[in-house]
Every structure is written in C-alpha cells, then in structure tokens.
Coordinates of N, CA, C and O in Angstrom, one line a residue:
X66 N 8.1 -6.4 25.4 CA 8.8 -5.2 25.3 C 9.2 -4.5 26.1 O 8.5 -4.4 27.3
X67 N 10.7 -3.9 26.5 CA 11.4 -3.3 27.2 C 11.5 -1.9 26.6 O 12.0 -1.3 26.0
X68 N 11.0 -0.8 27.9 CA 11.4 0.6 27.7 C 12.1 1.1 28.5 O 11.6 0.8 29.5
X69 N 13.2 2.0 28.5 CA 13.6 2.7 29.4 C 13.5 4.1 29.1 O 13.3 4.7 27.9
X70 N 13.1 5.1 29.9 CA 12.6 6.4 30.0 C 13.1 6.9 31.1 O 13.7 6.8 32.1
X71 N 12.7 8.4 31.3 CA 12.9 9.2 32.5 C 11.9 10.6 32.5 O 10.8 9.9 31.9
X72 N 12.4 11.5 32.5 CA 11.3 12.6 32.7 C 11.3 13.3 32.1 O 12.2 13.6 30.7
X73 N 10.2 14.3 31.6 CA 9.8 15.1 30.6 C 10.6 16.2 31.5 O 11.7 16.6 32.0
X74 N 11.2 17.0 29.8 CA 12.5 18.3 30.1 C 13.4 17.5 30.4 O 14.5 17.5 31.3
X75 N 14.1 16.4 29.9 CA 15.6 15.6 30.2 C 16.5 16.5 30.5 O 16.8 17.0 29.1
X76 N 17.3 15.7 30.8 CA 18.8 16.4 31.1 C 19.8 15.6 31.0 O 19.5 14.0 30.5
X77 N 21.1 15.8 31.2 CA 22.0 14.9 30.8 C 22.2 13.8 32.1 O 22.8 12.6 31.5
X78 N 21.6 13.9 33.5 CA 21.7 12.4 33.9 C 20.8 12.1 33.4 O 20.6 10.7 33.6
X79 N 19.7 12.4 32.8 CA 18.5 11.4 32.2 C 19.2 10.7 31.4 O 19.2 9.4 30.9
X80 N 19.7 11.2 30.2 CA 20.3 10.6 28.9 C 21.6 9.9 29.5 O 21.4 8.2 29.0
X81 N 22.3 10.2 30.1 CA 23.6 9.5 30.8 C 23.1 7.9 31.5 O 23.3 6.8 30.9
X82 N 21.5 7.8 32.2 CA 21.1 7.0 33.1 C 20.6 6.0 32.0 O 20.5 4.5 32.3
X83 N 20.1 6.7 31.2 CA 19.3 6.2 30.2 C 19.9 5.1 29.4 O 20.3 3.7 28.7
X84 N 21.2 5.7 28.9 CA 22.5 4.6 28.1 C 22.8 3.7 28.8 O 23.4 2.6 28.1
X85 N 23.2 3.8 30.5 CA 23.8 3.4 31.1 C 22.5 1.9 31.3 O 23.0 0.6 31.3
X86 N 21.7 2.3 31.5 CA 20.7 1.4 31.7 C 20.4 0.3 30.5 O 20.4 -0.6 30.5
X87 N 20.6 0.9 29.1 CA 20.7 -0.3 28.1 C 21.8 -1.2 27.9 O 21.6 -2.1 27.6
X88 N 22.7 -0.7 28.8 CA 24.0 -1.7 29.0 C 23.5 -3.0 29.8 O 23.7 -3.7 29.8
X89 N 22.6 -2.6 31.1 CA 22.1 -3.8 32.1 C 20.9 -4.1 31.4 O 20.4 -5.6 31.5
X90 N 20.1 -3.4 30.3 CA 18.8 -4.1 29.8 C 19.1 -4.0 28.2 O 18.1 -3.2 27.5
X91 N 19.9 -5.0 27.6 CA 20.4 -4.8 26.5 C 19.2 -4.8 25.4 O 19.0 -4.2 24.3
X92 N 17.9 -5.4 25.3 CA 17.1 -6.0 24.5 C 15.9 -4.7 24.8 O 15.0 -4.3 23.8
X93 N 15.9 -3.5 25.9 CA 15.2 -2.7 26.1 C 15.3 -1.2 25.1 O 16.8 -1.1 24.7
X94 N 14.5 -0.5 24.7 CA 14.4 0.5 23.8 C 14.4 2.0 24.9 O 13.8 1.9 25.4
X95 N 15.5 2.8 24.3 CA 15.2 4.4 24.7 C 14.3 5.0 24.4 O 14.1 5.3 23.0
X96 N 13.2 5.7 25.2 CA 12.5 6.3 24.5 C 12.3 7.4 25.9 O 12.4 7.1 26.8
X97 N 12.0 8.9 25.3 CA 12.3 10.0 25.8 C 10.8 10.2 26.0 O 10.1 9.8 24.9
X98 N 9.9 10.6 27.2 CA 8.5 10.8 27.5 C 8.1 12.1 27.2 O 6.8 12.5 26.9
X99 N 8.8 13.0 26.5 CA 8.7 14.2 25.9 C 9.9 15.5 26.0 O 10.8 14.7 25.4
X100 N 9.9 16.3 26.0 CA 10.8 17.1 25.8 C 12.1 16.7 26.6 O 12.3 16.5 27.3
X101 N 13.4 17.3 25.9 CA 14.5 17.4 26.6 C 15.2 18.9 26.5 O 14.7 19.6 25.9
X102 N 15.9 19.4 27.8 CA 16.7 20.8 27.7 C 17.6 21.0 26.3 O 18.0 20.0 25.6
X103 N 17.1 21.8 25.9 CA 18.2 22.5 24.9 C 19.4 22.3 24.7 O 19.5 21.7 23.7
X104 N 20.5 22.1 25.8 CA 21.4 21.6 26.0 C 21.8 20.2 25.0 O 22.5 19.5 24.6
X105 N 20.7 19.7 25.7 CA 20.7 17.9 25.7 C 20.4 17.8 24.1 O 20.8 17.1 23.4
X106 N 19.4 18.4 23.6 CA 18.8 18.0 21.9 C 20.0 18.6 21.0 O 20.3 17.7 20.1
X107 N 20.7 19.4 21.6 CA 21.8 19.8 20.6 C 23.1 18.9 20.4 O 23.3 18.6 19.5
X108 N 23.0 18.2 22.2 CA 24.2 17.1 21.8 C 23.7 16.2 21.3 O 24.8 15.9 20.5
X109 N 22.4 15.6 21.6 CA 22.1 14.5 20.7 C 22.5 14.6 19.1 O 22.3 13.6 18.3
X110 N 22.0 15.6 18.7 CA 22.0 15.9 17.4 C 23.8 16.3 16.7 O 23.6 15.6 16.1
X111 N 24.1 16.4 17.5 CA 25.5 16.6 17.6 C 26.5 14.9 17.6 O 26.8 14.7 16.5
X112 N 26.4 14.3 18.6 CA 26.8 13.0 18.5 C 26.1 11.8 18.8 O 26.9 11.0 18.0
X113 N 24.8 12.4 18.4 CA 23.9 10.9 18.5 C 24.4 9.5 19.0 O 24.9 8.6 18.3
X114 N 24.2 9.6 20.3 CA 25.1 8.6 21.1 C 24.5 7.4 21.1 O 25.0 6.9 21.5
X115 N 23.3 7.3 20.8 CA 22.5 6.2 20.6 C 21.1 6.1 20.2 O 20.7 7.6 19.6
X116 N 20.6 4.9 20.1 CA 19.3 5.0 19.0 C 18.2 5.4 20.3 O 18.2 4.8 20.7
X117 N 17.2 6.6 19.8 CA 16.2 6.8 20.6 C 14.9 6.6 19.9 O 14.9 7.1 18.8
X118 N 14.2 6.0 20.3 CA 12.5 5.8 19.9 C 11.8 7.1 20.4 O 12.1 7.5 21.1
X119 N 10.9 7.2 19.1 CA 9.7 8.1 19.9 C 8.8 7.4 20.6 O 8.5 6.4 19.8
X120 N 7.9 8.4 21.4 CA 6.9 7.7 22.2 C 5.7 7.2 21.0 O 5.3 6.2 21.4
X121 N 5.6 8.3 19.9 CA 4.8 7.3 18.9 C 4.5 6.6 18.4 O 4.0 5.5 17.3
X122 N 5.9 6.0 18.1 CA 6.8 4.6 17.5 C 6.5 3.5 18.5 O 6.9 2.0 17.8
X123 N 5.9 3.7 19.7 CA 5.9 2.4 20.5 C 4.5 1.6 20.6 O 3.7 2.9 20.8
X124 N 4.5 1.2 20.6 CA 3.1 0.3 20.9 C 2.9 -0.2 22.3 O 3.2 -1.1 22.6
X125 N 2.2 0.9 23.4 CA 2.0 0.6 24.2 C 1.2 -0.7 25.2 O 2.1 -1.4 26.0
X126 N 1.0 -1.3 24.6 CA 0.0 -2.7 24.7 C 1.2 -4.3 24.9 O 0.9 -4.6 25.6
X127 N 2.2 -3.0 23.9 CA 3.4 -4.4 23.9 C 4.7 -4.4 25.0 O 5.1 -5.2 25.4
X128 N 3.9 -3.3 25.9 CA 5.1 -3.0 26.7 C 4.9 -4.0 28.5 O 4.1 -3.9 28.9
X129 N 6.3 -4.5 28.4 CA 5.6 -5.4 29.7 C 6.9 -5.0 31.0 O 6.7 -5.2 31.7
X130 N 7.9 -4.4 30.4 CA 8.8 -3.7 31.6 C 9.3 -2.7 30.9 O 9.0 -2.1 30.1
X131 N 8.8 -1.7 32.1 CA 9.3 -0.2 32.3 C 10.3 -0.1 33.3 O 10.0 0.0 34.4
X132 N 11.8 0.8 32.3 CA 12.5 0.9 33.4 C 12.8 2.6 33.6 O 13.2 3.4 32.4
X133 N 12.7 2.6 34.6 CA 12.5 4.5 34.9 C 13.6 4.7 35.6 O 14.0 4.6 36.8
X134 N 14.4 5.9 35.0 CA 15.6 6.4 35.3 C 15.3 7.9 36.2 O 15.1 8.7 35.1
X135 N 16.3 8.2 37.1 CA 16.1 9.8 37.7 C 14.7 10.7 37.9 O 14.5 11.7 37.7
X136 N 13.8 9.7 37.8 CA 12.5 10.2 38.9 C 11.7 8.7 39.4 O 11.8 8.2 38.6
X137 N 10.7 9.1 40.0 CA 9.8 8.4 40.2 C 8.2 8.8 40.4 O 7.3 8.4 40.6
X138 N 8.0 10.0 39.8 CA 6.8 10.7 39.9 C 6.2 10.7 38.7 O 6.5 10.5 37.4
X139 N 5.2 10.1 39.1 CA 4.0 9.7 37.9 C 3.9 10.6 36.5 O 3.7 10.9 35.4
X140 N 3.7 12.1 37.6 CA 3.4 13.2 36.4 C 4.7 13.8 35.5 O 4.7 14.4 34.4
X141 N 5.5 12.9 36.0 CA 6.8 13.7 35.5 C 7.8 12.6 34.0 O 8.1 12.9 33.2
X142 N 6.8 11.3 33.9 CA 6.7 10.4 32.8 C 5.6 10.9 31.8 O 5.6 9.9 31.2
X143 N 5.3 12.0 31.3 CA 4.4 12.5 30.7 C 3.5 11.1 30.6 O 2.4 10.3 31.4
X144 N 3.0 11.0 29.1 CA 2.1 9.5 28.8 C 2.4 8.7 28.9 O 1.5 7.7 28.8
X145 N 3.5 8.4 29.4 CA 3.8 6.8 29.8 C 3.2 6.5 31.1 O 3.0 5.4 31.4
X146 N 2.8 7.6 31.8 CA 1.8 7.4 33.2 C 0.6 6.5 32.8 O 0.2 5.8 33.6
X147 N 0.1 6.6 31.7 CA -1.1 5.6 31.1 C -0.4 4.5 31.3 O -1.4 3.4 31.9
X148 N 0.9 4.0 31.3 CA 1.1 2.3 31.8 C 0.9 2.0 32.9 O 0.8 0.8 33.5
X149 N 0.8 3.0 34.2 CA 1.0 2.4 35.4 C -0.4 1.9 35.8 O 0.0 1.1 37.2
X150 N -0.9 2.2 35.2 CA -2.4 0.8 35.6 C -2.7 -0.5 35.4 O -3.4 -1.2 35.6
X151 N -1.4 -0.6 34.3 CA -1.3 -2.4 34.0 C -1.0 -3.1 34.9 O 0.4 -2.3 35.2
X152 N -1.5 -3.6 35.6 CA -1.0 -4.4 37.0 C 0.2 -5.3 36.4 O 0.9 -6.0 37.9
X153 N 0.3 -6.1 35.5 CA 1.4 -7.1 34.9 C 2.4 -6.4 34.5 O 3.3 -7.1 34.0
X154 N 2.1 -5.1 34.4 CA 3.5 -4.2 34.2 C 4.6 -4.4 35.2 O 4.6 -4.2 36.4
X155 N 5.9 -4.7 35.0 CA 7.0 -4.6 35.6 C 7.4 -3.2 35.5 O 8.4 -3.2 34.1
X156 N 8.1 -2.8 37.0 CA 8.5 -1.5 36.9 C 10.2 -1.2 37.7 O 10.1 -2.1 38.6
X157 N 11.3 -1.0 37.2 CA 12.3 -0.9 38.0 C 12.9 0.4 37.6 O 12.3 1.1 37.1
X158 N 13.2 0.9 39.1 CA 13.4 2.4 38.9 C 14.6 3.0 39.8 O 14.8 1.9 40.8
X159 N 15.6 3.3 38.8 CA 17.0 3.8 39.3 C 16.8 5.1 39.4 O 16.3 6.2 38.7
X160 N 16.9 6.0 40.7 CA 17.2 7.1 41.0 C 17.6 7.8 42.2 O 17.9 7.2 43.0
X161 N 18.0 9.2 42.2 CA 18.6 9.8 43.4 C 18.0 10.7 44.1 O 18.7 11.5 45.1
X162 N 16.9 10.7 43.9 CA 15.9 11.7 44.5 C 14.9 10.9 45.8 O 15.0 9.5 45.7
X163 N 15.0 11.6 47.0 CA 14.5 10.5 48.0 C 12.8 10.1 47.6 O 12.1 11.2 47.4
X164 N 12.4 9.4 48.2 CA 10.9 9.0 48.0 C 9.8 9.8 48.3 O 10.5 10.6 49.3
X165 N 9.1 10.5 48.0 CA 7.6 10.9 48.4 C 6.6 10.5 48.1 O 6.4 9.6 47.5
X166 N 5.4 11.3 48.7 CA 4.2 10.6 48.9 C 3.4 10.6 47.1 O 4.2 11.1 46.4
X167 N 2.9 9.5 46.9 CA 2.6 9.4 45.3 C 3.6 8.7 44.2 O 3.2 9.0 43.0
X168 N 4.7 8.8 45.0 CA 5.6 8.1 44.0 C 5.4 6.7 43.1 O 4.8 6.1 43.9
X169 N 5.8 6.4 42.0 CA 5.9 5.2 41.5 C 6.7 4.5 42.6 O 7.8 4.5 42.9
X170 N 6.2 3.0 42.8 CA 6.7 2.2 43.3 C 7.3 1.0 42.3 O 6.5 0.6 41.3
X171 N 8.5 0.2 42.2 CA 8.6 -0.6 41.7 C 9.5 -2.4 42.2 O 9.4 -2.2 43.0
X172 N 9.1 -3.3 41.3 CA 9.5 -4.0 42.0 C 11.0 -4.4 41.9 O 11.6 -5.2 43.1
X173 N 11.6 -3.5 41.1 CA 13.1 -3.0 41.3 C 13.3 -1.6 41.7 O 12.7 -0.8 40.9
X174 N 13.9 -1.1 42.9 CA 14.3 -0.2 43.1 C 15.6 0.4 43.9 O 15.8 -0.5 45.2
X175 N 16.3 0.7 43.1 CA 17.6 1.5 43.2 C 17.5 2.9 43.4 O 17.9 3.7 42.6
X176 N 17.7 3.1 45.0 CA 17.2 4.6 45.2 C 18.5 4.9 46.0 O 18.7 4.2 47.2
X177 N 19.3 5.8 45.8 CA 20.6 6.1 46.1 C 20.4 7.4 46.9 O 20.0 8.2 45.9
X178 N 21.4 8.1 47.9 CA 21.8 9.5 48.2 C 23.0 9.8 47.7 O 23.7 9.6 48.2
X179 N 23.0 9.8 46.5 CA 24.1 10.9 46.0 C 23.6 11.5 45.3 O 22.4 12.4 45.0
X180 N 24.5 12.9 44.2 CA 24.1 13.8 43.6 C 23.7 13.3 42.2 O 22.9 14.5 41.6
X181 N 23.9 12.3 41.7 CA 23.1 12.1 40.6 C 22.9 10.7 40.0 O 23.8 9.8 40.5
X182 N 22.0 10.3 39.3 CA 21.7 9.0 39.3 C 22.4 8.1 38.7 O 23.1 7.3 38.5
X183 N 23.5 9.1 37.5 CA 25.1 8.9 36.6 C 25.9 7.9 37.8 O 26.3 7.0 37.1
X184 N 25.2 8.7 38.8 CA 26.8 7.9 39.5 C 26.2 6.0 40.1 O 26.9 5.2 40.3
X185 N 25.0 6.3 40.3 CA 24.4 5.0 40.4 C 24.5 4.2 39.5 O 25.2 3.2 39.5
X186 N 24.6 4.2 38.2 CA 24.5 3.9 36.9 C 26.2 3.1 36.8 O 26.8 2.3 36.3
X187 N 27.0 4.3 37.2 CA 28.7 4.2 37.0 C 29.1 3.1 37.8 O 29.5 1.9 37.8
X188 N 28.5 2.8 39.3 CA 29.1 2.1 40.2 C 28.2 0.5 39.5 O 29.0 -0.6 39.7
X189 N 27.2 0.8 39.5 CA 26.4 -0.8 38.7 C 27.5 -1.6 37.3 O 27.6 -2.7 37.8
X190 N 27.2 -0.6 36.5 CA 28.3 -1.1 35.3 C 29.5 -1.5 36.1 O 30.3 -2.7 35.8
X191 N 30.3 -1.0 37.0 CA 31.6 -1.3 37.5 C 31.5 -2.4 38.0 O 32.3 -3.4 38.1
X192 N 30.5 -2.8 39.1 CA 30.6 -3.7 39.7 C 30.2 -5.1 38.9 O 30.7 -6.5 39.5
X193 N 29.5 -4.9 37.9 CA 29.3 -5.9 36.9 C 30.1 -5.9 35.8 O 30.0 -6.9 35.0
X194 N 30.8 -5.3 36.2 CA 32.1 -5.2 34.8 C 31.7 -5.2 33.4 O 32.2 -5.7 32.6
X195 N 30.7 -4.4 33.5 CA 30.1 -3.9 32.1 C 31.4 -2.4 31.7 O 30.6 -1.5 32.4
X196 N 32.0 -2.4 31.0 CA 33.1 -1.0 30.7 C 32.0 -0.3 30.1 O 31.6 -0.8 29.1
X197 N 32.1 0.5 30.2 CA 31.7 1.8 29.1 C 32.7 2.2 28.3 O 33.6 2.3 28.7
X198 N 31.9 2.7 27.1 CA 32.9 3.0 26.2 C 33.3 4.4 26.3 O 32.8 4.6 27.7
X199 N 34.4 5.0 25.6 CA 34.9 6.3 26.1 C 33.6 7.7 26.0 O 33.6 8.2 26.4
X200 N 32.6 7.4 25.1 CA 31.6 8.3 24.5 C 30.8 7.7 25.9 O 29.9 8.6 26.2
X201 N 30.5 6.6 26.0 CA 29.8 6.3 27.4 C 30.2 6.9 28.5 O 29.4 7.6 29.4
X202 N 31.5 6.7 28.8 CA 31.8 7.7 29.9 C 31.7 9.1 30.1 O 31.5 9.4 30.8
X203 N 31.9 9.6 28.8 CA 32.1 11.2 28.8 C 30.4 10.9 29.3 O 30.4 12.2 29.8
X204 N 29.3 10.6 28.4 CA 28.1 10.7 29.0 C 28.0 10.8 30.5 O 27.1 11.8 31.2
X205 N 28.2 9.9 31.0 CA 28.0 9.5 32.2 C 28.7 10.8 33.3 O 27.8 11.5 33.9
X206 N 29.9 10.9 33.0 CA 30.4 12.1 33.7 C 29.9 13.3 32.9 O 29.8 14.2 34.2
X207 N 29.3 13.7 32.0 CA 28.3 14.7 31.5 C 27.4 14.9 32.3 O 26.8 15.6 33.1
X208 N 26.6 13.6 32.9 CA 25.5 13.6 33.4 C 25.9 14.1 34.8 O 25.1 15.1 36.0
X209 N 26.6 13.3 35.6 CA 27.3 13.6 36.7 C 27.6 15.3 37.2 O 26.9 15.9 37.9
X210 N 28.3 16.0 36.1 CA 28.7 17.2 35.9 C 27.4 18.2 36.3 O 27.6 19.3 37.2
X211 N 26.5 18.1 35.5 CA 25.4 18.9 35.5 C 24.3 18.4 36.4 O 24.0 20.0 37.2
X212 N 24.5 17.6 37.0 CA 23.5 17.1 38.4 C 23.9 17.7 39.5 O 23.8 18.0 40.6
X213 N 25.2 18.1 39.4 CA 26.2 18.1 41.4 C 26.6 19.7 40.8 O 27.8 20.0 41.4
X214 N 26.3 20.4 39.8 CA 27.0 21.7 39.5 C 28.5 21.3 39.2 O 29.1 22.4 40.2
X215 N 29.3 20.8 38.7 CA 30.4 20.6 38.6 C 31.3 19.9 39.3 O 32.0 20.5 40.1
X216 N 30.5 19.4 40.8 CA 30.9 18.2 41.6 C 30.7 19.8 42.6 O 31.5 19.2 43.8
X217 N 30.0 20.6 42.7 CA 29.9 22.0 43.3 C 28.9 21.9 44.6 O 28.8 22.5 45.5
X218 N 27.6 21.7 44.3 CA 26.8 21.4 44.8 C 26.8 20.6 46.5 O 27.6 19.7 46.5
X219 N 26.1 21.0 47.4 CA 25.9 20.5 48.6 C 25.5 18.9 48.6 O 26.1 18.1 49.2
X220 N 25.0 18.6 47.5 CA 24.1 17.3 47.6 C 25.3 16.2 46.6 O 25.6 15.0 46.7
X221 N 26.2 16.5 46.3 CA 27.6 16.0 45.8 C 27.9 15.2 47.0 O 28.5 15.5 48.1
X222 N 28.4 13.8 46.5 CA 28.8 12.9 47.4 C 29.9 12.5 47.2 O 30.4 12.7 45.9
X223 N 30.8 12.0 48.1 CA 32.3 11.1 47.9 C 32.0 10.4 46.7 O 32.8 9.9 45.6
X224 N 31.1 9.4 46.4 CA 30.6 8.5 46.0 C 30.8 8.8 44.1 O 31.1 8.6 43.2
X225 N 29.9 10.4 43.9 CA 29.8 10.9 42.7 C 31.6 11.4 42.0 O 31.5 11.0 40.9
X226 N 32.1 11.7 43.3 CA 33.7 12.1 42.9 C 34.7 10.8 42.4 O 35.2 10.6 41.6
X227 N 34.2 9.5 43.4 CA 34.6 8.2 42.9 C 34.0 7.8 41.1 O 35.1 7.3 40.4
X228 N 32.9 8.1 41.0 CA 32.6 7.4 39.8 C 33.1 8.9 39.1 O 33.4 7.8 37.7
X229 N 33.4 9.5 39.0 CA 34.2 10.8 37.9 C 35.4 10.2 37.6 O 35.8 10.0 36.7
X230 N 35.9 9.8 38.9 CA 37.5 9.3 38.6 C 37.3 7.8 37.7 O 38.1 8.0 37.2
X231 N 36.4 7.1 37.7 CA 36.4 5.9 37.4 C 36.2 6.0 35.9 O 37.0 5.3 35.1
X232 N 35.2 7.2 35.5 CA 35.1 7.3 34.2 C 36.4 7.8 33.6 O 35.9 7.5 32.1
X233 N 37.0 8.8 33.8 CA 37.9 9.5 33.4 C 39.0 8.3 33.1 O 39.5 8.4 32.0
X234 N 39.0 7.4 34.0 CA 39.6 6.1 33.5 C 39.5 5.1 32.2 O 40.5 4.5 32.2
X235 N 38.1 5.5 32.4 CA 37.6 4.7 31.0 C 37.3 5.5 30.1 O 37.1 4.9 28.9
X236 N 37.8 6.6 29.8 CA 37.9 7.5 28.6 C 37.1 8.6 28.6 O 37.0 9.4 27.6
X237 N 36.3 9.0 29.4 CA 35.6 10.2 29.5 C 36.5 11.3 29.1 O 37.6 11.7 29.5
X238 N 35.9 12.4 28.4 CA 36.6 13.0 27.6 C 36.2 14.6 28.2 O 35.0 14.9 27.7
X239 N 37.5 14.7 29.2 CA 36.8 16.6 29.3 C 36.7 17.5 28.4 O 35.8 18.7 28.9
X240 N 37.3 17.6 27.6 CA 37.1 18.5 26.3 C 35.7 18.6 25.8 O 35.0 19.7 25.5
X241 N 34.8 17.5 25.9 CA 33.4 17.2 25.1 C 32.5 17.9 27.0 O 31.9 18.5 26.5
X242 N 33.3 17.4 28.0 CA 32.1 18.0 29.1 C 32.3 19.2 29.3 O 31.5 20.1 29.6

C-alpha cells in the first residue's frame, strides 16, 4: 500500500500537493495525518474534490511507500511518524521548505526553492503531460495563492507565477479561488 500525506493542520498547499501527487501515484491513498485548517475543511465539505481516507482506516503494517508533501519534519506528520522506524519503507518527499536538522530523508527528494509545493507539482504534471482537470487546476492555484499570499510574499518566485499562468490555461476558476 502507498499513502500520500502532508502535515498536521493541513492547508490548501497540502491538499493541492496531495491531489497532484495522486496523479503521479495513482495507486496511493490520500491520508491526512491530523487536523486541517478550518477554511480547508469547509472547502472539502463543499467541493469533495477527492477521496480522502481516515488514518484509522489504514493498516500501518501494509504501508510500503510513504509520499510526503509540504513538509519533511517528523513531528509534523503526526502518528504517521511511527512508520519511519520501518527500514524497508520507501519514502518520497516533495517540499518547498529548505532542509533542516532532523528532517525526514527519502529515496526520492524533490525539494525546490519556490513559494509553494503546489508549484513543484504543477511543473511535474506539465512536464509529464498529465493535464489537471479544471477543478484540480483550481485547487493547485489555491495552494499557490494561499502559500504565496496571493503571489505577494517575498518567497514568491517567477516559477510560482508561471505555474498559476499554466493552471489558468488548464481551467483554474478564479471565482472559486
């Protein structure tokens, strides 16, 4: 079993990245390790963008691959951190935060200096010719907008702007954003 997860108190960048990761890992299940921000919970309740498993519905011993997005810190993945002691577990990490002491390491590490992890995934999908649906494009753009303060934070890069441009071409809905 493969699972895609992010950090506790998940935000739109987390959700967007998990949904995009699901396109790259179609057999994987999306699992939040804990709570979500209120705005995100409300959005999920209204739009139901993807099937999300509850952590209690996952059998930890069956997990062979852990895909972590938008974090590398073991304490931010909640109870899923217990899986890290399994030496045969394959770990893939996608994040826009720089490495720090004690961070989780993986056999795949895609760490980029951009404003949002959703930007990394937008680029990956584009390069692999995996076209997001209009709703997926909207959620990816939401992740970038939230994480970059509507593209105004100093951490915003040209790549974030290009990713949003691509997502608009793919049907991202600014009214929802």
